[in-house]
Amino acid sequence: MDIPEIFGEDTFSLSEMQKYLPEDVFEKLQQTIQEGKVLDLSIADSIANAMLEWALARGATHYAHWFQPLNDCTAEKHESFIIPIENGKIKMDFSGKMLIKGEADASSFPNGGMCTTATARGYTVWDCNSYAFIKNKTLFIPTVLFSYNSQVLDKKIPLLKSIDALNKQSLRILKLLGKECKRVITTVGAEQEYFLVDSDKFNARTDLAITGRTLFGTPLIKGQQLEKNYYGILPTRVAKLMAEIDEKLWRLGILAKTKHCEVAPCQFEIAPIFSVVNIAVDHNQLLMQTLQDLAAKHNFVCLLHEKPFQGLNGSGKHNNWSICTDTGENLLEPTDTPAQNMQFLLFLIAIIQAVDVYHNLLRIACASASNDQRLGGQEAPPAIISIFLGDNLTKVLQAVASGKLSKQSSKQTLNIGVDILPEIAKDSIDRNRTSPFAFTGNKFEFRMLGSSASIADTNTYLNTAVADVLKEYADRLESADNLQAEILVLLKEKIAKHSKILYNGDNYTAAWREEANKRGFFNLTNTAEALEHFITEKNIALFARHSIFTEEELRAREKIFLEKYYHEVWIEAKIMLTIWNREIYPAVQRYLLQLSELVIKQKTLAVKMPNTEQKLLQITNRVENAIEIATELERLVKEGNLLQDRQKRANHCAKNILPQMEQLRKVVDTLEEQVDREYWPYPTYAEILNIF
Ligand code: ADP
Ligand code: MG
């Protein structure tokens, strides 16, 4: 296989466009993409023709507007290219109109009440910043989704707006520093963790098959204690699957780079080389779909749930984030040239301030019932946001904050960076895997995101928050008489105010949770709690200032997130009860029957085996206990159904339903340890987590 040759062959990328489009059209489109402008409609027909020709040459029969509604999934509706012509014949047709705009029933997607069935019309519009691609004989066109009244109904529009906001404010700062560039771009590399299990074992477990996680199950005896899995040898079966995954991703133009075994048994990771965030979001969706599609071909199921198995590491998605210029300069690269050091410090401190002020938003971006199971658990950051900078960079900030720098002449002031900053490079070695938001040499790595989530919201919130701080800085610095002096005053002031978000220590410890509490940070351990901090005056104003969301759109999102959380917990609780009532309880009854028969026989034969009787009693007691807990769980679920207020309903899930589920699990897991394996109704952890 000639990889450079096949790379991107399923994508209508810039190089393919160049081949298929007339020169002037290609130039206009390229300009639109590079400058993030709106597409000139006059060239749409020409592009559509070229796309059709390209797609037909690759066997496509259909096209689909592909978009990302507010459910963390992607949506697609396939339309064939056929149109009737004379004599009962057809021809293949695709126009600029079809390319640019589609219609959808928006009321059937999460919309938080913005669209009712009576006002259902929604539109999908081509996002020409993201390339069209072919999958299963359909030409997919990345689009955005909004309502008839122009309300945002997807994850891409806010993201694109946030990219623009960050671009605009960064350019203002760079201009002040005398830097010429046309565009500032957010770059993202998303590391994706996942589990692989055998499909027959998966299908034999109602909990896994329906909720994506095991609701019952005694943890593995031999789990990850021996630390043999991380970077372990890839089992041949998995290696074959991974090779197919790489090939498929490369054909789609996705820069699949790293793959390895992760810490837990049957857990793996794949990471692409970073790209522009808009593309990274699409590519991560495609990557998750490819993992699942191809796993099925190999009789595996790819689990993207954040915590499929208790007692083992959960799966996250590390969002590596940086900003760079169209000239290829990474603005978070600490360099040894003084002027750029000022630039580096300004951007760095803007990010620190943004995370400090809007930390709750970042937490909310990662909030879901499934990620709640992971955060604060093994190898996952706690639900408290803090930033890791490493010792060297922290020292640099301390030096700036102590005011030593400002006492020196402006030339020396700018030069001082030279002495300190070369050391920063060492920080790329210095890792703190416990931190949720860590500086890793020339980028920040946000580790709180769950493995199943879209990365769009996180990057939207982060871009917007940083843009907002840069705006504040630009407003202030643009009117300064002495720019350099003002920069130093600003930096000093901001470091003093926002350093409380910095923490280089171990984030897993109870000591940090206490310290964080003292510093005024919440430990928002569940989605219900986190969402209480979503609709605040501060957040509404932030998104309004940069035209990302109107208050109505933000409130609609809150409703959607609360509903989603409630339904996810409700489904889990109901499935748990079903498994208990229809699988576990009958199985245990059968075993008890066998035990009682044994006891009777032993008595009639006058054989003394007190163990059997004891076991019978013990199991019976536990079953009775489980019945009580399950009855109460049933009652709590019903109580939740009656609650009208969404927040109260979500709180009820977090405070009452989930802890009750945990109790049921505990008792059932002890039963699993006591009941003969032959009677147990589904595969155990040891059986599922053995794919070799
Ligand atoms: P780790 O050691 O954290 O597991 P990986 O190699 O698995 O590192 O992943 C690091 C990710 O960070 C990759 O996706 C990589 O492309 C991405 N990355 C590197 N530089 C940047 C950057 N400037 N902006 C965004 N992402 C970046
Ligand atoms: Mg990695």
XYZ file of C-alpha atoms in Angstrom, residues 5-593:
589
model
C -0.926 7.828 -2.584
C -4.062 6.671 -0.745
C -3.946 9.433 1.879
C -7.044 11.591 1.541
C -8.384 9.755 -1.499
C -11.869 9.648 0.046
C -11.808 13.361 0.769
C -12.525 16.244 -1.546
C -9.475 17.989 -0.184
C -7.727 21.102 -1.455
C -5.538 19.074 -3.797
C -8.558 17.226 -5.253
C -10.426 20.512 -5.559
C -7.524 21.957 -7.463
C -7.683 19.065 -9.913
C -11.434 19.252 -10.452
C -12.250 22.971 -10.184
C -11.697 25.756 -12.725
C -8.744 27.859 -11.601
C -10.684 31.014 -10.693
C -13.284 29.031 -8.729
C -10.574 27.159 -6.846
C -8.887 30.402 -5.918
C -12.102 31.975 -4.662
C -12.933 28.886 -2.606
C -9.449 28.692 -1.166
C -9.597 32.337 -0.195
C -12.937 31.735 1.502
C -11.524 28.802 3.449
C -8.255 30.441 4.431
C -9.817 33.695 5.519
C -12.830 32.046 7.096
C -15.201 34.015 4.876
C -18.727 33.226 3.650
C -18.888 31.304 0.386
C -19.577 33.304 -2.743
C -22.800 31.756 -4.059
C -21.860 32.422 -7.659
C -19.304 29.610 -7.533
C -21.514 27.027 -5.813
C -22.781 25.389 -9.026
C -19.293 25.011 -10.339
C -18.121 23.395 -7.085
C -21.160 21.099 -6.996
C -20.428 19.922 -10.547
C -16.843 19.183 -9.662
C -17.883 17.369 -6.489
C -20.358 15.251 -8.443
C -17.771 14.309 -11.026
C -15.289 13.457 -8.288
C -17.845 11.483 -6.261
C -19.186 9.515 -9.246
C -15.657 8.547 -10.204
C -15.434 6.978 -6.742
C -18.689 5.045 -7.038
C -20.907 7.378 -5.002
C -24.648 7.128 -5.575
C -25.893 9.476 -2.847
C -25.026 12.653 -1.026
C -25.806 13.556 2.582
C -25.699 16.781 4.516
C -23.756 15.733 7.579
C -24.187 17.723 10.769
C -23.674 17.602 14.522
C -26.838 18.208 16.524
C -26.841 18.741 20.270
C -26.753 15.036 21.102
C -23.009 14.365 20.726
C -23.759 12.326 17.570
C -23.697 13.141 13.903
C -26.764 13.156 11.677
C -27.128 12.311 7.991
C -29.939 12.006 5.470
C -28.984 10.328 2.217
C -30.336 11.593 -1.114
C -29.508 9.829 -4.340
C -28.094 11.885 -7.194
C -30.788 10.633 -9.579
C -33.290 12.884 -11.325
C -35.713 11.712 -14.019
C -35.211 12.763 -17.631
C -37.227 11.869 -20.745
C -38.123 8.286 -21.745
C -38.289 7.075 -18.172
C -34.551 7.478 -17.822
C -32.572 9.212 -15.106
C -29.367 11.159 -14.855
C -27.052 11.922 -11.967
C -27.405 15.481 -10.806
C -26.049 17.703 -8.051
C -26.496 21.482 -8.005
C -24.998 24.352 -6.054
C -28.328 24.705 -4.278
C -28.241 21.091 -3.097
C -24.662 21.508 -1.985
C -25.216 24.673 -0.029
C -28.579 24.269 1.613
C -30.721 21.416 2.868
C -33.854 21.221 4.980
C -34.463 19.088 8.039
C -37.176 18.548 10.612
C -35.380 20.399 13.372
C -37.999 19.601 15.997
C -36.847 15.978 15.992
C -33.375 16.982 17.134
C -32.631 18.301 20.612
C -33.618 21.972 20.473
C -34.540 22.916 24.022
C -37.983 24.116 22.990
C -36.737 26.452 20.255
C -38.506 24.380 17.586
C -41.878 22.771 18.125
C -43.452 20.312 15.714
C -45.458 23.266 14.442
C -42.345 25.384 13.779
C -40.106 22.537 12.828
C -38.239 23.799 9.821
C -34.467 23.694 10.097
C -31.710 24.264 7.610
C -28.386 22.615 7.006
C -25.792 24.760 5.279
C -22.444 23.671 3.878
C -19.445 24.541 6.027
C -16.856 24.868 3.302
C -14.075 25.038 5.919
C -14.474 21.307 6.364
C -13.938 18.938 3.437
C -16.588 16.704 1.884
C -15.776 12.982 2.012
C -17.045 9.652 0.742
C -18.149 6.828 2.990
C -20.193 3.779 1.965
C -20.934 5.225 -1.486
C -22.325 8.472 -0.094
C -20.780 11.895 -0.514
C -20.914 13.514 2.916
C -21.060 17.289 3.046
C -20.183 18.793 6.430
C -22.921 21.262 7.280
C -24.213 23.368 10.143
C -27.765 23.235 11.481
C -30.007 26.135 12.474
C -33.716 26.795 12.806
C -36.101 28.743 10.597
C -35.567 31.663 13.002
C -31.780 31.322 12.723
C -31.323 29.812 16.190
C -28.298 27.610 16.528
C -29.171 23.908 16.799
C -25.775 22.294 16.427
C -22.253 22.167 17.827
C -20.469 23.556 14.805
C -21.909 27.068 14.453
C -20.835 28.164 17.951
C -17.456 26.555 17.374
C -16.938 28.431 14.102
C -18.009 31.667 15.786
C -15.595 31.050 18.659
C -12.769 30.452 16.185
C -13.560 33.817 14.638
C -13.723 35.539 18.021
C -10.346 34.171 19.052
C -8.886 35.068 15.685
C -10.162 38.631 15.882
C -8.890 39.345 19.400
C -5.558 37.565 18.900
C -4.883 39.620 15.792
C -5.434 42.809 17.796
C -2.798 41.742 20.314
C -0.356 40.626 17.639
C -0.797 43.889 15.789
C 0.070 45.810 18.966
C 3.240 43.747 19.215
C 4.082 44.627 15.626
C 3.395 41.209 14.180
C 2.028 40.901 10.680
C -0.287 37.970 10.045
C -3.679 37.436 8.488
C -5.249 34.832 10.684
C -4.883 33.120 14.032
C -5.960 29.509 14.121
C -6.890 27.193 16.981
C -5.187 23.821 16.643
C -6.396 20.665 18.357
C -5.168 17.098 18.621
C -7.648 14.793 20.366
C -6.258 11.600 21.888
C -8.996 8.986 21.907
C -9.163 6.148 24.425
C -11.422 3.118 23.990
C -12.004 -0.476 25.058
C -12.398 -3.501 22.811
C -14.493 -6.470 23.901
C -15.779 -9.530 22.061
C -19.130 -8.872 20.459
C -20.743 -12.103 21.718
C -19.800 -11.254 25.318
C -21.015 -7.701 24.790
C -24.345 -8.914 23.442
C -24.742 -11.300 26.359
C -24.696 -8.333 28.743
C -27.849 -6.250 28.634
C -26.186 -3.473 30.626
C -23.197 -3.109 28.280
C -25.292 -3.492 25.153
C -27.812 -0.834 26.139
C -25.998 1.634 28.371
C -22.405 1.126 27.256
C -21.245 0.311 30.775
C -21.506 -2.582 33.184
C -24.091 -1.750 35.844
C -23.128 -4.879 37.763
C -19.927 -6.860 37.958
C -17.333 -7.860 40.504
C -14.069 -6.103 39.637
C -11.262 -8.160 38.156
C -8.958 -9.892 40.601
C -6.080 -9.365 38.229
C -6.793 -5.936 36.880
C -4.158 -3.362 36.111
C -2.123 -3.758 39.333
C 0.880 -5.323 37.640
C 1.183 -2.373 35.248
C 1.722 -4.621 32.291
C -0.813 -3.216 29.884
C 0.342 0.338 29.133
C 2.386 0.276 25.902
C 2.116 -3.528 26.035
C 2.465 -5.719 22.961
C -0.535 -5.338 20.677
C -2.375 -8.669 20.404
C -2.374 -9.808 16.760
C -6.141 -9.642 16.489
C -6.133 -6.051 17.726
C -3.126 -5.126 15.587
C -5.013 -6.309 12.485
C -8.013 -4.215 13.404
C -5.838 -1.174 14.122
C -4.103 -1.504 10.758
C -7.488 -1.400 9.039
C -8.511 1.567 11.140
C -5.364 3.478 10.193
C -5.871 2.751 6.527
C -9.507 3.836 6.572
C -8.625 7.024 8.446
C -5.762 7.852 6.105
C -8.071 7.412 3.112
C -10.381 9.909 4.792
C -7.502 12.336 5.163
C -7.285 11.880 8.937
C -3.723 12.073 10.232
C -3.809 8.901 12.374
C -0.429 8.833 14.091
C -0.156 7.149 17.485
C -1.674 3.870 18.680
C -0.965 1.835 21.773
C -2.291 -0.299 24.606
C -3.594 1.777 27.496
C -3.403 1.119 31.233
C -6.482 -1.081 31.694
C -6.778 -4.533 30.132
C -8.451 -4.316 26.683
C -8.031 -0.526 26.672
C -6.322 1.281 23.793
C -5.583 4.747 22.461
C -5.358 6.352 19.062
C -4.244 9.915 18.393
C -4.034 11.908 15.190
C -1.596 14.685 14.413
C -3.288 17.930 15.402
C -5.224 20.024 12.918
C -7.353 23.151 12.751
C -10.008 22.717 15.442
C -12.965 22.737 13.052
C -11.494 19.796 11.164
C -10.347 18.133 14.393
C -13.954 18.089 15.620
C -15.201 16.441 12.415
C -12.304 14.041 12.346
C -12.842 12.942 15.917
C -16.460 12.098 15.077
C -15.327 10.153 12.021
C -12.630 8.437 14.028
C -15.124 7.271 16.673
C -17.441 5.965 13.941
C -14.576 4.199 12.166
C -13.458 2.529 15.404
C -16.963 1.204 15.951
C -17.617 0.191 12.340
C -14.392 -1.698 11.848
C -14.400 -3.269 15.311
C -17.704 -4.913 14.383
C -16.082 -6.414 11.282
C -13.553 -8.115 13.557
C -16.184 -9.388 16.010
C -15.235 -6.764 18.530
C -17.307 -4.017 20.023
C -15.519 -0.740 20.580
C -16.654 0.785 23.875
C -16.435 4.550 23.966
C -18.166 4.841 27.347
C -16.108 6.732 29.921
C -16.321 4.025 32.583
C -17.355 0.663 31.202
C -15.781 -1.296 34.060
C -15.564 -0.547 37.770
C -12.126 -0.836 39.304
C -10.325 -0.106 36.031
C -9.259 3.132 34.421
C -11.917 5.002 32.559
C -11.532 6.346 29.030
C -10.980 9.989 28.315
C -10.241 12.169 25.380
C -7.321 14.499 25.904
C -7.890 17.739 24.054
C -4.487 19.194 23.113
C -5.095 22.835 22.312
C -2.947 25.642 21.002
C -3.167 28.744 18.863
C -0.979 29.529 15.909
C -0.723 32.059 13.126
C -1.305 31.530 9.420
C 2.453 31.940 9.107
C 2.888 28.747 11.130
C 4.015 30.245 14.436
C 2.707 28.477 17.537
C 1.800 31.272 19.964
C 2.298 28.951 22.924
C 5.837 28.053 21.934
C 8.151 29.617 24.510
C 10.970 30.988 22.385
C 14.181 32.740 23.277
C 13.487 35.888 21.333
C 12.483 38.651 23.715
C 9.628 40.323 21.857
C 8.036 36.984 21.341
C 8.450 36.224 25.005
C 6.199 39.153 25.808
C 3.848 37.761 23.270
C 4.074 34.303 24.824
C 3.478 35.683 28.311
C 0.478 37.724 27.208
C -1.199 34.733 25.593
C -0.251 32.406 28.430
C -1.635 34.693 31.089
C -4.756 35.334 29.040
C -5.374 31.597 29.031
C -4.748 31.364 32.779
C -7.204 34.185 33.389
C -9.771 32.657 31.034
C -9.610 29.287 32.770
C -9.705 30.914 36.209
C -12.733 33.052 35.432
C -14.641 30.487 33.364
C -13.515 27.208 34.965
C -17.110 26.158 35.552
C -17.816 26.390 31.834
C -14.955 24.038 31.076
C -16.292 21.619 33.661
C -19.764 21.864 32.138
C -18.409 21.204 28.649
C -17.309 17.755 29.895
C -20.378 17.029 31.978
C -22.364 13.913 31.185
C -23.784 11.035 33.177
C -21.125 8.768 31.703
C -18.169 11.086 32.370
C -19.399 11.580 35.956
C -18.562 7.918 36.470
C -14.978 8.568 35.409
C -13.950 11.945 36.840
C -12.249 11.583 40.169
C -11.739 7.875 39.520
C -8.626 6.009 38.476
C -6.297 7.895 36.125
C -8.859 10.631 35.564
C -8.580 14.161 36.859
C -10.938 15.203 39.633
C -13.927 17.361 38.764
C -12.008 20.428 39.986
C -10.343 22.539 37.314
C -6.798 23.738 37.852
C -3.826 24.461 35.623
C -0.448 22.756 35.730
C 2.390 24.938 34.450
C 5.412 23.140 35.825
C 8.022 24.630 38.114
C 10.013 26.618 35.564
C 7.133 28.450 34.050
C 5.644 29.057 37.478
C 8.944 30.690 38.454
C 8.786 32.930 35.402
C 5.331 34.100 36.417
C 6.479 34.665 39.984
C 9.336 36.804 38.679
C 6.961 38.893 36.592
C 4.488 39.182 39.465
C 7.106 40.172 42.013
C 7.595 43.321 39.964
C 11.330 42.828 39.566
C 10.946 43.165 35.854
C 9.042 46.418 35.896
C 11.822 48.231 37.762
C 14.195 47.734 34.891
C 14.442 49.777 31.735
C 12.122 48.765 28.989
C 14.924 47.240 26.936
C 16.100 45.107 29.832
C 12.554 44.350 30.717
C 12.021 42.758 27.386
C 15.374 41.100 27.517
C 14.853 39.502 30.868
C 12.833 36.790 29.220
C 15.922 35.499 27.485
C 17.486 34.437 30.736
C 14.480 32.672 32.053
C 12.560 31.289 29.170
C 14.975 28.832 27.583
C 14.456 26.738 30.688
C 10.794 26.469 29.907
C 11.497 23.973 27.211
C 12.334 21.478 29.943
C 8.722 21.498 30.975
C 7.820 19.359 28.058
C 9.500 16.519 29.933
C 7.963 17.439 33.245
C 4.564 15.738 33.211
C 1.753 15.871 35.665
C -0.814 13.344 34.535
C -3.093 14.234 37.426
C -3.814 17.758 36.231
C -6.960 18.441 34.234
C -5.399 21.316 32.289
C -1.663 20.977 31.809
C 0.866 23.005 29.868
C 2.824 20.431 27.873
C 5.637 22.356 26.255
C 3.862 24.298 23.530
C 0.184 23.540 24.053
C -2.350 22.899 26.792
C -3.715 19.435 27.324
C -7.233 19.357 28.733
C -7.814 15.911 30.198
C -11.280 16.137 31.609
C -13.171 15.338 28.430
C -14.877 11.976 28.221
C -14.103 9.443 25.531
C -17.595 9.441 24.009
C -18.067 13.200 23.881
C -17.810 15.599 20.984
C -14.867 17.930 21.461
C -16.834 20.854 20.031
C -18.244 22.403 23.208
C -14.970 22.299 25.097
C -13.184 24.141 22.326
C -16.046 26.584 21.815
C -16.019 27.568 25.491
C -12.241 27.670 25.700
C -11.834 29.755 22.538
C -14.538 32.174 23.650
C -13.167 32.594 27.164
C -9.641 33.237 25.877
C -10.955 35.604 23.178
C -12.772 37.515 25.885
C -9.657 38.029 27.973
C -7.628 39.004 24.917
C -10.320 41.541 24.101
C -9.953 43.027 27.568
C -6.165 43.181 27.118
C -6.393 44.656 23.625
C -8.902 47.321 24.719
C -6.531 48.346 27.486
C -3.248 48.140 25.596
C -4.511 49.913 22.489
C -5.026 53.042 24.555
C -1.760 52.797 26.499
C 0.814 55.587 26.146
C 3.727 53.335 26.934
C 2.858 49.915 25.579
C 5.724 47.957 27.105
C 5.261 49.444 30.547
C 1.528 48.825 30.386
C 2.041 45.214 29.338
C 4.184 44.625 32.403
C 1.676 46.272 34.706
C -1.078 44.215 33.145
C 0.815 40.938 33.432
C 1.733 41.623 37.033
C -1.816 42.477 37.956
C -3.287 39.450 36.206
C -0.809 36.981 37.634
C -1.574 38.231 41.120
C -5.290 37.928 40.548
C -5.535 34.624 38.697
C -2.669 32.466 39.971
C -5.114 30.748 42.286
C -6.062 28.485 39.367
C -2.463 27.201 39.180
C -1.645 23.946 40.910
C 1.421 21.839 40.171
C 0.823 19.177 42.821
C -1.028 15.871 42.793
C -4.640 16.538 41.814
C -5.766 13.098 42.983
C -5.211 13.825 46.679
C -7.732 14.781 49.341
C -5.337 17.569 50.326
C -5.868 19.236 46.934
C -9.630 18.948 47.229
C -9.409 20.773 50.553
C -7.013 23.365 49.186
C -9.192 23.921 46.114
C -12.163 24.450 48.352
C -10.224 27.101 50.266
C -9.339 28.784 46.977
C -13.026 28.926 46.137
C -13.201 26.193 43.500
C -16.087 23.766 43.487
C -15.761 20.037 43.198
C -18.725 19.579 40.869
C -18.799 15.811 40.946
C -21.910 15.352 38.859
C -23.602 16.877 35.848
C -26.640 18.076 37.769
C -24.453 20.098 40.118
C -22.268 21.376 37.294
C -25.246 22.585 35.271
C -26.410 24.750 38.165
C -23.480 26.985 37.193
C -24.297 27.226 33.495
C -26.852 30.007 33.226
C -25.205 32.830 35.102
C -25.052 36.514 34.256
C -21.327 36.132 33.679
C -21.739 33.337 31.144
C -24.675 34.934 29.363
C -22.670 38.153 28.997
C -19.563 36.320 27.793
C -21.340 34.528 24.968
C -23.336 37.626 24.056
C -20.196 39.801 23.858
C -18.784 37.551 21.156
C -22.126 36.683 19.497
C -21.694 32.978 20.202
C -25.058 32.281 21.875
C -28.063 34.397 22.634
C -29.514 33.966 26.097
C -32.343 31.951 24.548
C -29.891 29.579 22.868
C -27.967 29.179 26.091
C -31.113 28.417 28.081
C -32.163 25.935 25.392
C -28.830 24.180 25.829
C -29.274 24.013 29.568
C -32.644 22.312 29.038
C -31.126 19.868 26.550
C -28.228 18.941 28.825
C -30.501 18.487 31.852
C -32.922 16.339 29.852
C -30.118 14.249 28.424
C -28.692 13.634 31.876
C -32.077 12.673 33.300
C -32.847 10.275 30.458
C -29.422 8.659 30.625
C -29.747 7.988 34.353
C -33.374 6.910 33.969
C -32.441 4.391 31.268
C -29.611 2.998 33.396
C -31.853 2.657 36.450
C -34.581 0.908 34.467
C -32.098 -1.437 32.793
C -30.594 -2.237 36.147
C -33.986 -3.139 37.556
C -34.791 -5.218 34.494
C -31.553 -7.155 34.802
C -32.121 -7.688 38.497
C -35.742 -8.775 38.118
C -35.478 -10.835 34.967
C -31.936 -12.174 34.894
C -30.197 -12.134 38.265
C -33.069 -12.817 40.678
C -34.383 -15.848 38.717
C -30.828 -17.202 38.377
C -30.149 -16.858 42.086
C -33.507 -18.490 42.839
C -32.503 -21.489 40.747
C -29.236 -21.752 42.598
C -31.008 -21.427 45.950
C -33.333 -24.206 44.931
